[in-house]
Structures are given as structure tokens and as C-alpha cells.
Coordinates of C-alpha atoms and ligand atoms in Angstrom, one line a residue:
M806 CA 75.5 76.9 100.4
S807 CA 72.8 79.5 100.1
D808 CA 69.5 78.3 98.6
H809 CA 68.1 79.7 95.4
H810 CA 64.4 78.9 95.5
H811 CA 62.4 81.5 93.7
H812 CA 60.0 82.2 96.5
K813 CA 58.4 85.6 96.9
E814 CA 60.6 88.0 98.8
T815 CA 59.2 90.5 101.2
F816 CA 60.6 93.9 101.8
V817 CA 62.4 92.6 104.9
T818 CA 64.0 89.6 103.2
K819 CA 64.9 91.7 100.2
Y820 CA 66.3 94.8 101.6
I821 CA 67.0 94.2 105.3
F822 CA 67.9 90.6 106.1
S823 CA 69.2 89.9 102.6
Q824 CA 71.6 87.1 101.9
D825 CA 72.2 88.2 98.3
H826 CA 75.8 89.4 98.0
K827 CA 74.7 92.3 95.7
M828 CA 72.3 93.7 98.2
I829 CA 74.8 93.2 101.1
A830 CA 77.3 95.2 99.0
K831 CA 74.9 98.1 98.8
Q832 CA 74.2 97.9 102.5
Y833 CA 77.9 98.1 103.2
L834 CA 78.3 101.0 100.8
I835 CA 75.4 103.1 102.2
T836 CA 76.5 102.5 105.8
G837 CA 80.1 103.4 104.9
M838 CA 78.9 106.5 103.2
F839 CA 76.9 107.6 106.2
M840 CA 79.9 107.1 108.5
G841 CA 82.1 108.9 105.9
V842 CA 79.9 112.0 106.1
I843 CA 80.3 112.0 109.9
G844 CA 84.1 111.5 109.7
V845 CA 84.6 114.3 107.1
F846 CA 82.4 116.7 108.9
M847 CA 84.4 116.1 112.1
S848 CA 87.6 116.9 110.3
M849 CA 86.2 120.2 109.1
L850 CA 85.3 121.1 112.7
F851 CA 88.7 120.4 114.1
R852 CA 90.5 122.0 111.2
L853 CA 88.6 125.2 112.0
Q854 CA 90.0 125.0 115.5
L855 CA 93.6 124.5 114.2
A856 CA 93.4 127.5 111.8
Y857 CA 91.5 129.9 114.0
P858 CA 92.4 128.8 117.5
D859 CA 91.1 131.9 119.2
Q860 CA 88.1 132.7 117.2
S861 CA 84.5 131.8 117.9
F862 CA 82.3 130.0 115.4
S863 CA 78.6 129.6 116.0
I864 CA 78.6 126.3 114.0
I865 CA 80.9 124.9 116.8
E866 CA 78.5 125.8 119.5
A867 CA 75.5 124.6 117.4
F868 CA 77.0 121.1 116.9
L869 CA 79.1 120.6 120.0
G870 CA 76.8 122.1 122.7
K871 CA 78.5 122.2 126.0
W872 CA 81.8 121.1 124.4
G873 CA 81.8 124.2 122.3
E874 CA 80.4 126.9 124.6
G875 CA 80.8 130.4 123.2
G876 CA 81.8 128.9 119.8
Q877 CA 85.1 127.5 121.0
M878 CA 85.7 123.8 121.3
T879 CA 87.3 122.4 124.4
P880 CA 90.7 120.6 124.2
D881 CA 88.9 117.4 125.2
M882 CA 86.5 117.8 122.4
Y883 CA 89.3 118.3 119.9
M884 CA 90.9 115.0 120.9
G885 CA 87.6 113.3 120.7
L886 CA 87.0 114.6 117.2
V887 CA 90.4 113.6 116.0
T888 CA 90.0 110.1 117.5
I889 CA 86.6 109.3 116.1
H890 CA 87.5 110.9 112.8
G891 CA 90.5 108.6 112.4
T892 CA 88.6 105.6 113.7
I893 CA 85.7 106.1 111.4
M894 CA 87.8 106.9 108.3
V895 CA 90.2 104.0 108.7
F896 CA 87.8 101.2 109.9
F897 CA 84.3 102.1 109.0
V898 CA 84.8 103.9 105.7
L899 CA 87.9 102.5 104.1
T900 CA 88.0 99.0 105.6
A901 CA 84.3 98.0 105.8
G902 CA 82.9 100.5 103.4
L903 CA 85.5 99.8 100.7
S904 CA 86.3 96.1 101.1
G905 CA 82.8 95.2 102.3
T906 CA 81.2 96.8 99.3
F907 CA 83.4 95.6 96.5
S908 CA 84.4 92.2 97.8
N909 CA 80.8 91.4 98.2
L910 CA 79.7 92.8 94.9
L911 CA 82.5 91.5 92.7
I912 CA 83.8 88.2 94.1
P913 CA 80.8 86.2 93.1
L914 CA 80.1 88.1 89.9
Q915 CA 83.7 88.1 88.7
I916 CA 84.6 84.5 89.5
G917 CA 81.3 83.2 88.1
A918 CA 79.5 82.1 91.3
R919 CA 75.9 82.3 92.2
D920 CA 76.6 83.9 95.6
M921 CA 79.1 83.9 98.5
A922 CA 79.9 80.5 100.0
S923 CA 77.7 81.3 102.9
G924 CA 74.9 83.8 102.3
F925 CA 73.9 83.5 105.9
L926 CA 77.3 84.3 107.4
N927 CA 77.5 87.1 104.9
M928 CA 74.3 88.6 106.2
I929 CA 75.5 88.2 109.8
S930 CA 78.8 90.0 109.0
Y931 CA 76.9 93.0 107.6
W932 CA 74.6 93.1 110.6
L933 CA 77.5 93.0 113.0
F934 CA 79.2 95.8 111.1
F935 CA 75.9 97.8 111.3
L936 CA 75.8 97.2 115.0
S937 CA 79.4 98.3 115.5
S938 CA 78.7 101.4 113.4
L939 CA 75.7 102.2 115.5
I940 CA 77.6 101.9 118.7
M941 CA 80.5 104.0 117.4
F942 CA 78.0 106.6 116.2
L943 CA 76.1 106.7 119.4
S944 CA 79.4 106.9 121.4
I945 CA 79.8 110.4 120.0
F946 CA 76.9 111.5 122.1
V947 CA 77.7 110.1 125.5
H948 CA 77.6 112.6 128.3
T949 CA 81.2 112.2 129.4
G950 CA 82.5 112.6 125.8
M951 CA 83.6 110.4 123.0
A952 CA 86.7 108.2 123.2
S953 CA 89.7 110.5 122.9
A954 CA 93.0 108.6 123.0
G955 CA 93.6 108.9 119.3
W956 CA 92.6 106.1 116.9
T957 CA 95.6 104.2 118.2
I958 CA 94.1 104.3 121.7
Y959 CA 97.4 103.9 123.5
P960 CA 97.3 103.4 127.2
P961 CA 97.3 105.0 129.7
L962 CA 94.7 107.4 128.2
S963 CA 92.7 104.4 127.1
A964 CA 93.3 102.2 130.1
L965 CA 92.6 104.6 133.0
P966 CA 89.0 105.5 133.0
Q967 CA 89.9 108.6 135.1
A968 CA 92.6 109.8 132.8
M969 CA 90.4 112.3 130.9
S970 CA 86.8 112.7 130.2
G971 CA 86.9 110.6 127.0
S972 CA 88.6 107.8 128.8
G973 CA 85.4 106.8 130.5
L974 CA 82.2 105.4 128.9
G975 CA 83.3 106.8 125.5
M976 CA 86.4 104.5 125.5
T977 CA 84.4 101.5 126.7
L978 CA 82.0 101.9 123.8
W979 CA 84.9 102.4 121.4
L980 CA 86.3 99.0 122.5
V981 CA 83.0 97.2 122.4
S982 CA 82.3 98.6 119.0
M983 CA 85.7 97.6 117.7
A984 CA 85.4 94.1 119.1
I985 CA 82.1 93.6 117.2
F986 CA 83.6 95.2 114.1
I987 CA 86.5 92.7 114.2
A988 CA 84.1 89.8 114.5
S989 CA 82.2 91.1 111.5
S990 CA 85.4 91.6 109.5
L991 CA 86.6 88.0 110.3
M992 CA 83.4 86.5 109.1
G993 CA 83.4 88.5 105.9
S994 CA 87.0 87.6 105.2
L995 CA 86.6 83.9 105.8
N996 CA 83.7 84.0 103.4
Y997 CA 85.7 85.8 100.7
I998 CA 88.6 83.3 101.1
V999 CA 86.4 80.2 100.8
T1000 CA 84.4 81.6 98.0
V1001 CA 87.4 82.5 95.9
L1002 CA 89.0 79.1 96.5
N1003 CA 86.0 77.0 96.0
L1004 CA 83.3 78.6 93.8
R1005 CA 85.2 79.7 90.7
T1006 CA 83.4 78.8 87.5
K1007 CA 84.7 76.3 85.0
G1008 CA 87.9 77.6 83.4
M1009 CA 88.5 80.3 86.0
K1010 CA 92.0 79.3 87.1
M1011 CA 93.7 81.3 89.8
T1012 CA 95.9 82.7 87.0
R1013 CA 92.9 84.0 85.2
L1014 CA 91.4 85.8 88.1
P1015 CA 90.9 89.6 87.6
L1016 CA 93.4 91.5 89.8
T1017 CA 90.5 92.9 91.8
I1018 CA 89.8 89.4 93.0
W1019 CA 93.4 88.7 93.8
A1020 CA 93.5 91.9 95.8
F1021 CA 90.3 91.1 97.8
F1022 CA 91.5 87.5 98.3
I1023 CA 94.9 88.5 99.7
T1024 CA 93.4 91.3 101.7
A1025 CA 91.1 88.8 103.4
I1026 CA 94.0 86.7 104.3
I1027 CA 95.9 89.5 106.0
G1028 CA 92.7 90.5 107.8
V1029 CA 92.3 87.0 109.2
I1030 CA 96.0 87.0 110.3
S1031 CA 96.1 90.4 111.9
F1032 CA 92.7 91.5 113.1
P1033 CA 92.5 88.8 115.9
V1034 CA 95.6 90.5 117.4
L1035 CA 93.8 93.8 117.8
L1036 CA 90.8 91.9 119.2
S1037 CA 92.9 90.4 121.9
A1038 CA 94.5 93.8 122.6
A1039 CA 91.0 95.3 122.9
L1040 CA 89.8 92.5 125.2
L1041 CA 92.9 92.8 127.4
L1042 CA 92.4 96.5 127.6
I1043 CA 88.8 96.0 128.7
F1044 CA 90.2 93.7 131.4
D1045 CA 92.6 96.4 132.6
R1046 CA 89.9 99.0 132.7
S1047 CA 87.3 96.9 134.4
F1048 CA 88.7 93.8 136.0
G1049 CA 91.8 95.0 137.8
T1050 CA 94.4 93.3 135.6
S1051 CA 97.5 95.2 134.5
F1052 CA 98.6 94.0 131.1
F1053 CA 99.3 97.5 129.8
L1054 CA 100.1 99.5 132.8
S1055 CA 103.2 99.5 135.0
D1056 CA 103.3 101.0 138.4
I1057 CA 101.4 104.3 138.3
F1058 CA 101.0 107.2 140.7
I1059 CA 98.3 109.8 140.2
Q1060 CA 98.4 112.9 142.4
G1061 CA 100.4 111.0 145.0
E1062 CA 98.0 108.1 145.1
V1063 CA 99.4 104.7 144.1
L1064 CA 97.2 102.8 141.7
H1065 CA 97.1 99.0 141.9
Y1066 CA 98.7 98.4 138.6
K1067 CA 101.9 96.5 138.5
G1068 CA 104.3 95.1 136.0
G1069 CA 102.4 95.7 132.8
S1070 CA 103.7 97.5 129.7
P1071 CA 102.1 100.2 127.5
I1072 CA 104.6 99.2 124.9
L1073 CA 103.2 95.7 124.8
F1074 CA 100.0 97.4 123.7
E1075 CA 101.8 99.3 120.9
H1076 CA 103.2 96.0 119.6
L1077 CA 99.7 94.4 119.6
F1078 CA 98.1 97.5 118.1
W1079 CA 100.6 97.9 115.3
F1080 CA 100.6 94.2 114.5
L1081 CA 97.2 95.0 113.1
G1082 CA 97.7 98.7 112.5
H1083 CA 100.3 98.4 109.9
P1084 CA 98.8 95.6 107.8
E1085 CA 95.6 97.6 108.2
V1086 CA 97.1 100.1 105.8
Y1087 CA 97.2 97.4 103.2
I1088 CA 93.9 96.0 104.1
I1089 CA 92.7 99.4 103.0
L1090 CA 95.0 99.9 100.1
L1091 CA 95.1 96.6 98.3
P1092 CA 91.4 96.6 97.4
A1093 CA 91.8 100.1 96.1
L1094 CA 94.8 99.1 94.1
G1095 CA 92.9 96.1 92.7
I1096 CA 90.0 98.3 91.6
T1097 CA 92.5 100.7 90.0
S1098 CA 94.0 97.8 87.9
E1099 CA 90.6 97.0 86.5
V1100 CA 89.6 100.5 85.8
I1101 CA 92.9 101.6 84.3
S1102 CA 93.1 98.5 82.0
T1103 CA 89.5 98.9 80.9
N1104 CA 89.7 102.6 80.2
A1105 CA 93.1 102.5 78.6
R1106 CA 91.8 99.7 76.3
K1107 CA 95.0 97.9 77.0
P1108 CA 96.0 94.7 78.8
I1109 CA 97.2 95.4 82.3
F1110 CA 101.0 95.4 82.1
G1111 CA 102.7 92.7 84.1
Y1112 CA 99.8 90.7 85.3
R1113 CA 101.9 88.1 87.1
A1114 CA 104.2 90.7 88.5
M1115 CA 101.1 92.4 89.9
I1116 CA 100.0 89.2 91.7
G1117 CA 103.5 88.7 92.9
S1118 CA 103.7 92.2 94.3
I1119 CA 100.3 91.9 96.0
M1120 CA 101.6 88.8 97.8
A1121 CA 104.9 90.4 98.6
I1122 CA 103.3 93.5 100.0
A1123 CA 100.9 91.4 102.0
F1124 CA 103.7 89.3 103.5
L1125 CA 106.1 92.3 104.2
S1126 CA 103.3 94.3 105.7
T1127 CA 103.0 91.9 108.6
I1128 CA 106.7 92.1 109.6
V1129 CA 107.2 95.9 109.7
W1130 CA 105.0 97.1 112.5
G1131 CA 107.9 98.3 114.6
H1132 CA 108.4 101.3 112.3
H1133 CA 105.7 102.9 114.3
M1134 CA 107.7 102.4 117.5
F1135 CA 111.1 103.8 116.6
V1136 CA 110.9 106.3 119.5
T1137 CA 109.8 103.8 122.1
G1138 CA 113.4 103.1 123.0
M1139 CA 113.8 99.9 121.1
N1140 CA 117.2 98.4 120.6
P1141 CA 118.8 100.2 117.6
F1142 CA 119.6 96.9 116.0
L1143 CA 115.9 96.0 116.1
G1144 CA 115.2 99.4 114.7
S1145 CA 117.5 98.7 111.8
V1146 CA 115.7 95.4 111.1
F1147 CA 112.4 97.1 111.0
T1148 CA 113.9 99.8 108.8
F1149 CA 115.2 97.2 106.3
T1150 CA 111.9 95.3 106.1
T1151 CA 109.9 98.5 105.8
L1152 CA 112.0 99.8 103.0
L1153 CA 111.7 96.5 101.1
I1154 CA 108.0 97.3 100.6
A1155 CA 109.1 100.1 98.3
I1156 CA 110.0 97.4 95.7
P1157 CA 106.7 95.7 95.1
S1158 CA 105.0 99.1 95.5
A1159 CA 107.2 100.6 92.8
V1160 CA 106.4 97.5 90.6
K1161 CA 102.7 98.3 90.9
A1162 CA 103.1 102.0 90.2
F1163 CA 105.4 101.2 87.2
N1164 CA 102.8 98.7 85.9
Y1165 CA 100.0 101.2 86.1
I1166 CA 102.0 103.9 84.3
T1167 CA 103.0 101.4 81.6
T1168 CA 99.4 100.3 81.1
L1169 CA 98.5 103.9 80.6
W1170 CA 101.3 104.5 78.2
R1171 CA 100.0 104.9 74.7
G1172 CA 96.6 103.7 75.7
N1173 CA 93.4 104.8 74.1
L1174 CA 92.5 106.6 77.3
Q1175 CA 88.8 107.0 78.1
L1176 CA 88.9 109.7 80.7
N1177 CA 85.6 109.1 82.5
P1178 CA 85.3 109.8 86.2
A1179 CA 86.3 106.3 87.3
M1180 CA 89.4 106.6 85.2
L1181 CA 90.3 110.0 86.6
F1182 CA 89.9 108.8 90.1
S1183 CA 92.1 105.8 89.3
I1184 CA 94.8 108.0 87.9
G1185 CA 94.5 110.2 90.9
M1186 CA 94.8 107.2 93.0
V1187 CA 98.1 106.2 91.4
S1188 CA 99.3 109.8 91.8
T1189 CA 98.6 110.0 95.6
F1190 CA 99.9 106.5 96.1
I1191 CA 103.3 107.7 94.6
T1192 CA 103.5 111.1 96.3
G1193 CA 102.4 109.7 99.6
G1194 CA 104.6 106.6 99.3
L1195 CA 107.8 108.6 98.8
T1196 CA 107.6 110.2 102.2
G1197 CA 107.2 106.7 103.6
L1198 CA 110.8 106.2 102.7
I1199 CA 111.7 109.0 105.2
L1200 CA 109.4 107.7 107.9
G1201 CA 110.4 104.1 107.4
D1202 CA 114.0 105.0 108.2
S1203 CA 114.6 104.8 112.0
A1204 CA 117.2 107.6 111.9
L1205 CA 115.1 110.0 109.9
D1206 CA 111.8 109.2 111.5
I1207 CA 112.9 110.4 114.9
N1208 CA 112.9 114.0 113.6
V1209 CA 109.4 114.0 112.3
H1210 CA 107.8 111.5 114.6
D1211 CA 104.4 112.8 115.8
T1212 CA 104.4 115.8 113.6
M1213 CA 102.0 116.9 110.9
F1214 CA 104.5 115.4 108.4
V1215 CA 103.2 112.0 109.5
V1216 CA 99.6 113.1 109.1
A1217 CA 100.4 114.4 105.6
H1218 CA 102.1 111.1 104.6
F1219 CA 99.5 108.7 105.7
H1220 CA 96.6 110.7 104.4
L1221 CA 98.0 110.8 100.9
V1222 CA 99.1 107.2 100.8
M1223 CA 96.2 105.5 102.5
G1224 CA 93.5 108.0 103.1
I1225 CA 93.2 109.8 99.8
S1226 CA 94.5 107.1 97.5
A1227 CA 92.1 104.5 99.0
L1228 CA 89.3 107.0 98.9
F1229 CA 90.0 107.7 95.3
G1230 CA 90.1 103.9 94.6
M1231 CA 86.7 103.7 96.3
F1232 CA 85.3 106.5 94.2
A1233 CA 86.7 104.9 91.1
G1234 CA 84.9 101.7 92.1
V1235 CA 81.6 103.4 92.7
Y1236 CA 81.7 105.3 89.4
H1237 CA 82.8 102.2 87.5
W1238 CA 80.4 99.6 89.0
F1239 CA 77.4 101.9 89.7
P1240 CA 75.7 100.7 86.5
K1241 CA 76.2 97.1 87.8
M1242 CA 74.8 97.9 91.3
Y1243 CA 71.8 100.1 90.3
G1244 CA 71.2 99.5 86.6
K1245 CA 71.7 103.2 86.0
M1246 CA 74.4 105.6 84.9
M1247 CA 75.8 108.3 87.1
N1248 CA 76.1 111.8 85.7
K1249 CA 79.5 112.3 84.1
D1250 CA 79.7 116.1 84.4
M1251 CA 79.0 116.0 88.1
G1252 CA 81.6 113.2 88.3
Y1253 CA 84.3 115.5 86.6
L1254 CA 83.4 118.4 88.9
H1255 CA 83.6 116.1 91.9
F1256 CA 87.0 114.7 90.8
W1257 CA 88.7 118.0 90.2
L1258 CA 87.4 119.7 93.3
T1259 CA 88.4 116.6 95.4
A1260 CA 91.8 116.1 93.9
I1261 CA 92.8 119.8 94.1
S1262 CA 91.7 120.1 97.7
A1263 CA 93.3 116.8 98.7
Y1264 CA 96.6 118.2 97.5
G1265 CA 95.8 121.6 98.9
V1266 CA 95.3 120.1 102.3
F1267 CA 98.0 117.5 102.5
F1268 CA 100.9 119.0 100.4
P1269 CA 101.5 122.0 102.6
M1270 CA 101.0 119.8 105.7
H1271 CA 104.4 118.2 105.0
F1272 CA 106.1 121.6 105.4
I1273 CA 104.5 122.5 108.7
G1274 CA 105.4 119.1 109.8
L1275 CA 109.0 119.5 108.8
A1276 CA 109.0 122.8 110.7
G1277 CA 108.1 120.8 113.8
L1278 CA 104.4 121.4 114.2
P1279 CA 103.2 118.5 116.4
R1280 CA 100.1 116.5 115.6
R1281 CA 97.2 116.0 118.0
Y1282 CA 97.7 119.5 119.5
Y1283 CA 94.6 121.5 120.1
S1284 CA 96.3 124.8 119.7
N1285 CA 99.7 125.9 118.6
S1286 CA 99.3 129.5 119.7
A1287 CA 101.2 128.9 122.9
F1288 CA 104.4 128.4 121.0
P1289 CA 105.7 131.6 119.3
M1290 CA 107.9 129.7 117.0
F1291 CA 104.8 128.3 115.3
D1292 CA 103.1 131.6 114.7
D1293 CA 104.4 131.9 111.2
L1294 CA 102.8 128.6 110.3
L1295 CA 99.3 129.8 111.2
H1296 CA 98.8 131.2 107.6
I1297 CA 99.6 127.8 106.1
N1298 CA 97.2 126.2 108.6
K1299 CA 94.5 128.6 107.3
V1300 CA 95.1 127.6 103.7
I1301 CA 94.9 124.0 104.7
T1302 CA 91.6 124.5 106.4
V1303 CA 90.1 126.4 103.5
F1304 CA 91.0 123.5 101.2
A1305 CA 89.6 121.0 103.8
I1306 CA 86.3 122.8 103.8
I1307 CA 86.2 123.0 100.0
G1308 CA 87.0 119.3 99.7
G1309 CA 84.5 118.3 102.3
V1310 CA 81.7 120.4 100.9
S1311 CA 82.3 119.2 97.4
Q1312 CA 81.5 115.6 98.5
I1313 CA 77.9 116.9 98.4
I1314 CA 78.2 116.8 94.6
F1315 CA 79.0 113.1 94.8
L1316 CA 76.2 112.3 97.2
A1317 CA 73.7 114.2 95.1
N1318 CA 74.9 112.5 92.0
F1319 CA 74.8 109.1 93.7
F1320 CA 71.3 109.3 95.2
F1321 CA 69.8 111.2 92.2
S1322 CA 71.1 108.7 89.7
I1323 CA 69.7 105.7 91.6
S1324 CA 66.2 106.9 90.7
K1325 CA 66.6 109.3 87.9
G1326 CA 69.9 108.2 86.1
K1327 CA 70.0 107.1 82.5
K1328 CA 69.3 103.4 82.2
A1329 CA 72.6 101.4 81.9
S1330 CA 73.3 99.0 79.2
Q1331 CA 74.6 95.5 80.1
N1332 CA 78.2 96.4 79.4
P1333 CA 78.6 100.2 79.4
W1334 CA 82.4 100.3 79.6
K1335 CA 83.0 97.4 77.2
G1336 CA 84.7 95.4 79.9
N1337 CA 85.9 91.8 79.8
T1338 CA 85.1 90.5 83.2
L1339 CA 82.2 88.2 83.9
E1340 CA 80.0 90.7 85.9
W1341 CA 79.2 92.4 82.6
T1342 CA 77.7 89.2 81.2
A1343 CA 75.0 89.2 83.9
P1344 CA 71.7 90.8 83.2
V1345 CA 71.2 94.4 84.2
E1346 CA 68.2 93.6 86.4
H1347 CA 69.5 91.9 89.5
M1348 CA 68.5 88.3 90.0
H1349 CA 69.1 85.8 92.7
G1350 CA 71.9 83.6 91.5
N1351 CA 73.3 86.3 89.1
W1352 CA 72.8 84.5 85.8
P1353 CA 69.7 83.0 84.3
G1354 CA 70.5 79.4 83.3
E1355 CA 74.1 78.3 83.1
I1356 CA 77.0 80.2 84.6
P1357 CA 79.3 81.5 81.9
E1358 CA 82.5 79.5 81.4
V1359 CA 85.9 81.2 81.3
H1360 CA 88.4 80.7 78.5
R1361 CA 90.9 83.5 78.9
W1362 CA 92.3 86.1 81.3
A1363 CA 90.5 89.4 82.0
Y1364 CA 92.6 91.8 80.0
D1365 CA 92.2 91.0 76.3
Y1366 CA 91.8 94.6 75.3
S1367 CA 92.7 95.8 71.7
K1368 CA 94.1 92.3 70.9
T1369 CA 95.0 91.9 67.2
D1370 CA 95.3 88.9 65.0
E1371 CA 98.3 88.1 62.8
N1372 CA 97.2 90.7 60.2
G1373 CA 97.2 93.4 62.9
D1374 CA 93.3 93.7 62.9
L1375 CA 91.3 93.7 66.0
W1376 CA 90.1 90.2 66.9
G1377 CA 86.4 90.0 66.1
G1378 CA 86.4 93.6 65.0
Q1379 CA 86.1 95.0 68.6
D1380 CA 88.7 96.2 71.1
F1381 CA 87.7 93.9 73.8
T1382 CA 87.2 90.1 74.2
P1383 CA 85.2 89.0 77.3
Q1384 CA 86.5 86.2 79.4
S1385 CA 83.6 84.0 78.3
V1386 CA 84.7 84.1 74.6
P1387 CA 86.5 80.8 73.7
I1388 CA 90.1 81.1 72.3
R1389 CA 89.8 81.4 68.6
D1390 CA 91.7 79.4 65.9
G1391 CA 95.2 80.7 65.7
E1392 CA 94.8 82.9 68.8
E1393 CA 97.3 82.6 71.6
E1394 CA 96.4 83.1 75.3
F1395 CA 98.4 85.9 76.8
Ligands
HEM2788 C1 88.4 115.7 104.5 C2 89.5 115.2 104.4 C3 90.4 115.0 105.7 C4 91.0 116.0 106.4 C5 90.9 117.5 106.2 C6 91.7 115.3 107.5 C7 92.4 116.0 108.4 C8 93.0 115.4 109.5 C9 94.0 116.0 110.4 C10 94.4 117.4 110.3 C11 94.3 115.1 111.3 C12 95.3 115.2 112.4 C13 94.9 115.9 113.6 C14 96.0 115.9 114.6 O1 96.8 115.0 114.6 O2 96.0 116.8 115.4 C15 93.7 113.9 111.0 C16 93.8 112.7 111.7 C17 93.5 111.5 111.1 N1 92.8 111.2 110.0 FE1 92.1 112.6 108.7 N2 91.5 114.0 107.4 C18 90.7 113.8 106.2 C19 90.4 112.5 105.7 C20 90.8 111.3 106.2 C21 90.7 110.0 105.6 C22 90.1 109.8 104.2 C23 91.3 109.1 106.4 C24 91.4 107.7 106.2 C25 92.5 107.0 106.3 C26 91.7 109.8 107.6 C27 92.3 109.2 108.7 C28 92.8 109.9 109.8 C29 93.5 109.3 110.9 C30 93.8 107.8 111.0 C31 93.9 110.3 111.7 C32 94.8 110.1 113.0 C33 93.9 110.2 114.1 C34 94.7 110.2 115.3 O3 95.8 110.8 115.3 O4 94.3 109.5 116.2 N3 91.4 111.1 107.5 N4 92.9 114.1 109.9
CU2789 CU1 103.2 101.1 109.3

């Protein structure tokens, strides 16, 4: 247990080596935002290359130096940018930045605990995350180039240091950074699990937990199950690279020379990678879905529809996500029977996913919608979750996938369903809980502008991308100009790039709003959105231990919005009833 003496805090113990979950949440958020800026900026650079393959841009030379001489990036640099963009977005922004921020902020506050089960472990997990971010960031600048085997780092590009320039030191740093990242993530997850199981306040039964907490809790469990598999894959890869083993390489000749590798299998690596890689999609998505549940229910002023069905579908998604990894490997020559098994289990996920989408829409239906920025981003999240999810039905089917495997269709699919919808969930969370984090309000008008520009450009980028994918345009190609049959697609590629730049640049509005509001924002009231969950009963000014005096007790679930008594009047004359309000005479629990 962490200690709660009220000794004087120095700058270092308060802001740097903090053990307070609220401060650690902010540390995760700021680090994640920094990495996000890098990742988005990289995507703008490589999109320029795709749309204008033969043109020179001074910005390319300015940022890429010898890799962008004459304003044109090298193919190696292109691969490096795609690799680090993917890695940073998936792991550093949407895994650590999203889960790390909101699990830390909300778990203790919403379950009524004074802090995480172990404040010390929590601090270590942030600092390992920081260290891994630092290594990944610095790896961009190594002389031989950043890692460039794609975020999936398949061997042999990742296993043979001589394969390409980015296979050298850049790849080693990538592996070291990810190993540290995984250690951090495991510590964080164990802390979340123990905290949810053991530190709930009186009355907070598991069946009264807000859906955010259910989502964070289940996410932590899948993380603990699947991340260690990637850790072992990374370690074995380090062995192959540095200590002469051949786990992932079979007999290989390079330019007539026989390498010493014997008997390993690159496909083994794919199994290990995707055993994490697929659940990872849900490690990213579930927290965003949990946040969306809270924000939609609060701002529709209605109980979330099908609370128990939502818990059930979170669990079903979590379980199914661990047994479908093979759908990434349909073209590896797997036995068609095995392919059909993976097809079946993959398509099963459509059921709980559809349940969730249905429940969001039903919650919105006839609600008294408060369309603030958090709500808009949540609705946007549901929208991209559905549009992106539908193409998953095509990719999940082994027969159909073969046609579009490794094309831009795949890129379009996964950006909508996990990149953009998780990002929207994260934005919704920031707009919704900013008053809780910083005691200030963010500017609404800037929030609206940010939402509309981001949503329009997200669809502007990823909607047309489906069509160039269906037309056969491969992904991870530096230039398509060598293939005349793709010439017609160049125009679409330009449109996509223009939207990518608009979308990327409009994030400045968000950043400005965020940092400006921390110091200059309007002061927040204790419960600005009139929410029911416990965090809104804590004082605006942060304090160690979250509540002065006793921790509030819980008497009801989190979604008593617009509840009426037998006469049809609002209970207590207001359209919300916080979880800490006892059940009244004649009132029934949900
Ligand atoms: C500014 C918005 C973004 C744009 C314009 C963008 C664009 C792209 C494009 C065009 C590619 C494919 C390049 C290729 O295969 O040749 C790519 C790769 C990728 N992106 Fe994004 N992206 C954006 C945001 C995100 C987000 C939010 C995520 C988080 C999930 C993400 C994750 C990835 C991943 C995992 C890859 C695959 C990297 C690989 O193939 O190794 N991106 N991005
Ligand atoms: Cu998958």
C-alpha cells in the first residue's frame, strides 16, 4: 500500500517521482502526446512521398538530412518512417498513452480507492515507459537509420543485421525499447488488476462498476496474457541477431555465401508476433470503447443500454481476440482447414462487437443529447468503429483476404477501426476528464473545430484508401510509379495526402487548446457534466488520497440518468443520481 502522510512535497516528488495515480496519469498523457506528434508528423512526410513520388520538397531535406538529399527521401527512409510511425502510434500513443492515462486516472477515482494498490510499482511502470519512449525516439537519429522492417518486424529483415540499413543498430534499439515497454506495461496491468479486485469502496460490487473500469480491467488481463509472448519473441530475435541462434531463420544464402542459420522458421515469429499483435488491437480498442460508454451515457442523459450485455461482450471480445491471430497469416501457406478455423473464430467477434455498437446507438436513441466535444468524439468513435469493422468481415475471411492482403485496403481497414476510433476515444476522454485532471475547462469552440477537421480528414484519408487497395495498390511500397497500371490512382493518392496534412495540422488546435487551458482555462466546477461516477465527488483541487475524510460509499450503478419515480417525475428533481446517493424509499435498483 502507498502511504498517505501529509509531508511536504518537493518539486521532484510531486512532479517527477510521483506515486500519485493522478500525476502518473498526466505523465502518461504528456509523454503519449509528445510521441503522437512525432508519429503524425512522420505520416505526413511519407504521405508526401506517396502522392508526389518524383517531386522534391525542401521540408524533406530539412528534416531528413542525408536521407532526403535533394528533397527526395530514400526508399530506406520511407520504410523507416512507416515502421516507426506504426510502432509509435500503436504502442506509445494508443496503448500506453491511452490506457496508461485513463486507467491511472480513473481506476482509483471511480472505484473509490485512495490510490493504486502499489504507488511505487506504478511509478516504476511510468518511468520504464518513459525510458522506452526515449530509446524509441533516439533510435530515429542513429547513423545507420531507424528500424525499418515494419511495425511487425518480421524476419529476415529484422533478424539479419546486414539485410538493410535499418536492420542494424536501429533494429536493436527497437527491440530493446519494446522489451522495456513490455515490462512497463506488465507492471501497470498487474497494478490495475489488483486494484480493481481489492480496493473497491464499500458497495462497489463488480456489477456496479462503471463500464470504463470493466474495460480497463479486462484490457489489463489480455495484456498480461499476450504481451509476454511478444517479449519472448523479441528476446529470441535478439539472440538470433547477436548470439548465433536460429529460431526464426532457416538456411539462408546471401550472394552465394551460406549463412550459419539452420532449421528455424520465420513463420514461428509471425505466430508469436500475432499472438500479441491481434489482442493488441483490443488492448487499444477496449479502453476507448469503455470511455465511449461513459461519455455517451452521460451526454445522452440516459442509462447505458444493456449494461450486462456490454460486460459480456467485453469479455467475449477479450477471449475471442486471443484465438484469432492466424487471420494475419492466411497467405503463409497454412492448411486450409486451419484457415477456416481462424476464419470462424474471427468472424465470431462480429457478434459482441455488433452488440456494443447496437447498445451505443440505442443509448443515443431519443436521448437528450449534449453535443459537447467529448460527445462528438464518442459518436465519431462509434462511427469509425462500425465503418472500419465492416471491412474486417472481408479481411477475416481466408478466401477473401488473399485478394487484398498487403494492399492499402488493409491499411484503410485497421486505421479506421483501431487507429482512428481509438484516437477518437482518447480525445473524448481528454475533453471529458480534463476538468478532473487540471481543474479547468477546455475551450468548446476550439474543441468543435478540432473535431470536425479531424473527423472529415480521417474519412478523407481512409475512405478512398479502400478503393486504391481494392485496385491492388500494395502497402509499404515507396513508389508506385514503376507500375503503369497504378498511374490512374495517383490522383486519389494526392487527395489522401492533402487530407492527411489537413488532419495532421489541425491537431495543433487541440494541442493549443490543451496547453492554453491548463493555465488560462475557465475554472471547473466539481461536477461539470453532471455525472454519476465517484470521481465527480472528489474535490476539484487534487489531494493525496483523493477524498478528504471518508471515501464515499456506493449504493447504485453508474447510469441512473433521467430516472423517474412512480409519478413520472425526475427523482430528486434532477436528471442524474450519483452512485453515492442511497436508494430512496420506493426506488428500485436498475
Ligand atoms: C495522421 C493520421 C495517419 C495517417 C495519414 C496514416 C497513414 C499511414 C499510411 C499511409 C500507412 C501505410 C504505409 C504503407 O503501408 O506503405 C500507415 C501505416 C501504419 N499506421 Fe498510420 N496513419 C495515421 C495515423 C495512425 C494511427 C492513429 C495509428 C494507430 C493505430 C496508425 C498506425 C499505423 C500502423 C500500425 C501502420 C503500419 C505500419 C507498417 O506497415 O509497419 N497510424 N499509416
Ligand atoms: Cu487481427
